[in-house]
């Protein structure tokens, strides 16, 4: 299975991650996070597969996150409701998201990506 690379092309972190993948000739399917939002089903599966808490999937530094005052609202929401909300707008999601056969990574931390992909 090729990796799924979900990005917002104007995001500098996504650009850096993409350049990193390309420089290593790592095959991936590219997907625009706003044009094709992650679905509730995908997010549910990815959160489970990642072993990370749902908070790692939120773009906490994004304008939309701040405008919606989510830092205040999310603690009172169930995970199911958070996933529903997260699936409504790709700009709410931490990016890039890299989905492999047995892992999911959010954000770009080169050391973490190196360890996961070179297995």
Short mmCIF file of C-alpha atoms in Angstrom, two decimals:
data_model
loop_
_atom_site.label_atom_id
_atom_site.label_comp_id
_atom_site.label_asym_id
_atom_site.label_seq_id
_atom_site.Cartn_x
_atom_site.Cartn_y
_atom_site.Cartn_z
CA UNK A 1 0.00 0.00 0.00
CA UNK A 2 1.35 3.41 -0.96
CA UNK A 3 1.35 6.04 1.73
CA UNK A 4 -1.48 8.56 1.83
CA UNK A 5 -0.15 12.10 2.23
CA UNK A 6 -2.85 14.57 3.20
CA UNK A 7 -1.80 18.18 2.92
CA UNK A 8 -2.77 21.79 2.52
CA UNK A 9 -0.44 22.88 -0.32
CA UNK A 10 0.09 26.42 1.05
CA UNK A 11 1.20 25.07 4.44
CA UNK A 12 4.98 25.41 4.86
CA UNK A 13 5.16 22.31 7.09
CA UNK A 14 3.34 20.30 4.41
CA UNK A 15 5.74 21.61 1.76
CA UNK A 16 8.71 20.59 3.90
CA UNK A 17 7.25 17.12 4.48
CA UNK A 18 6.51 16.64 0.78
CA UNK A 19 10.04 17.68 -0.14
CA UNK A 20 11.36 15.20 2.44
CA UNK A 21 9.28 12.35 0.93
CA UNK A 22 10.29 13.29 -2.64
CA UNK A 23 14.00 13.52 -1.76
CA UNK A 24 13.83 9.92 -0.53
CA UNK A 25 11.82 8.70 -3.54
CA UNK A 26 9.03 7.52 -1.24
CA UNK A 27 5.82 6.79 -3.16
CA UNK A 28 2.63 8.37 -1.86
CA UNK A 29 -0.85 9.37 -2.92
CA UNK A 30 -1.34 13.11 -2.49
CA UNK A 31 -4.64 14.52 -1.21
CA UNK A 32 -5.71 18.14 -0.64
CA UNK A 33 -7.15 18.35 2.88
CA UNK A 34 -9.64 21.14 2.06
CA UNK A 35 -10.88 19.82 -1.29
CA UNK A 36 -11.32 16.35 0.18
CA UNK A 37 -11.87 16.54 3.95
CA UNK A 38 -11.10 13.44 5.97
CA UNK A 39 -14.39 11.67 6.65
CA UNK A 40 -15.71 10.63 10.07
CA UNK A 41 -14.95 7.02 9.16
CA UNK A 42 -11.39 7.81 8.11
CA UNK A 43 -10.72 9.92 11.20
CA UNK A 44 -12.12 7.24 13.50
CA UNK A 45 -9.92 4.59 11.88
CA UNK A 46 -6.82 6.83 11.84
CA UNK A 47 -7.17 7.85 15.49
CA UNK A 48 -7.48 4.20 16.46
CA UNK A 49 -4.57 3.13 14.23
CA UNK A 50 -2.33 5.97 15.43
CA UNK A 51 -2.72 5.18 19.12
CA UNK A 52 -2.69 8.96 19.70
CA UNK A 53 -5.34 10.95 21.52
CA UNK A 54 -7.76 12.88 19.32
CA UNK A 55 -6.19 16.17 20.42
CA UNK A 56 -3.18 15.33 18.21
CA UNK A 57 -5.48 15.59 15.16
CA UNK A 58 -6.58 19.19 15.85
CA UNK A 59 -4.84 22.14 14.18
CA UNK A 60 -4.66 24.09 17.45
CA UNK A 61 -2.68 26.92 15.89
CA UNK A 62 -5.17 27.48 13.06
CA UNK A 63 -7.33 30.57 12.70
CA UNK A 64 -10.55 28.56 12.44
CA UNK A 65 -9.75 26.66 15.64
CA UNK A 66 -9.27 29.95 17.47
CA UNK A 67 -12.32 31.65 15.89
CA UNK A 68 -14.51 28.75 16.98
CA UNK A 69 -13.03 28.90 20.51
CA UNK A 70 -12.40 25.16 20.38
CA UNK A 71 -9.82 25.13 23.17
CA UNK A 72 -12.73 25.97 25.45
CA UNK A 73 -15.37 23.76 23.79
CA UNK A 74 -13.51 20.52 23.01
CA UNK A 75 -13.00 19.33 26.61
CA UNK A 76 -16.78 19.17 27.02
CA UNK A 77 -17.35 17.24 23.78
CA UNK A 78 -17.35 13.47 23.34
CA UNK A 79 -14.77 11.95 21.00
CA UNK A 80 -17.58 11.08 18.60
CA UNK A 81 -18.74 14.72 18.48
CA UNK A 82 -15.16 15.92 18.06
CA UNK A 83 -14.67 13.56 15.10
CA UNK A 84 -17.91 14.82 13.53
CA UNK A 85 -16.69 18.42 13.86
CA UNK A 86 -13.18 17.59 12.69
CA UNK A 87 -14.61 16.04 9.51
CA UNK A 88 -16.51 19.21 8.56
CA UNK A 89 -13.48 21.28 7.54
CA UNK A 90 -9.97 20.20 6.59
CA UNK A 91 -8.55 23.40 8.07
CA UNK A 92 -9.40 22.07 11.54
CA UNK A 93 -7.08 19.09 11.07
CA UNK A 94 -3.42 19.03 12.03
CA UNK A 95 -1.39 18.62 8.89
CA UNK A 96 0.15 16.98 7.13
CA UNK A 97 -1.34 13.61 7.91
CA UNK A 98 0.61 10.60 6.73
CA UNK A 99 -1.25 7.30 6.65
CA UNK A 100 0.63 4.03 6.22
CA UNK A 101 -0.51 0.45 6.43
CA UNK A 102 0.12 0.22 10.17
CA UNK A 103 0.62 3.83 11.29
CA UNK A 104 -0.73 7.38 11.14
CA UNK A 105 1.39 10.47 11.77
CA UNK A 106 0.17 14.05 12.21
CA UNK A 107 2.41 17.04 11.68
CA UNK A 108 5.95 16.67 10.39
CA UNK A 109 8.72 15.64 12.73
CA UNK A 110 11.53 14.32 10.55
CA UNK A 111 12.95 11.88 13.13
CA UNK A 112 9.52 10.34 13.75
CA UNK A 113 8.83 10.01 10.01
CA UNK A 114 12.28 8.50 9.42
CA UNK A 115 11.68 5.86 12.12
CA UNK A 116 8.21 4.93 10.86
CA UNK A 117 8.81 4.87 7.13
CA UNK A 118 12.15 3.09 7.11
CA UNK A 119 10.78 0.04 8.97
#
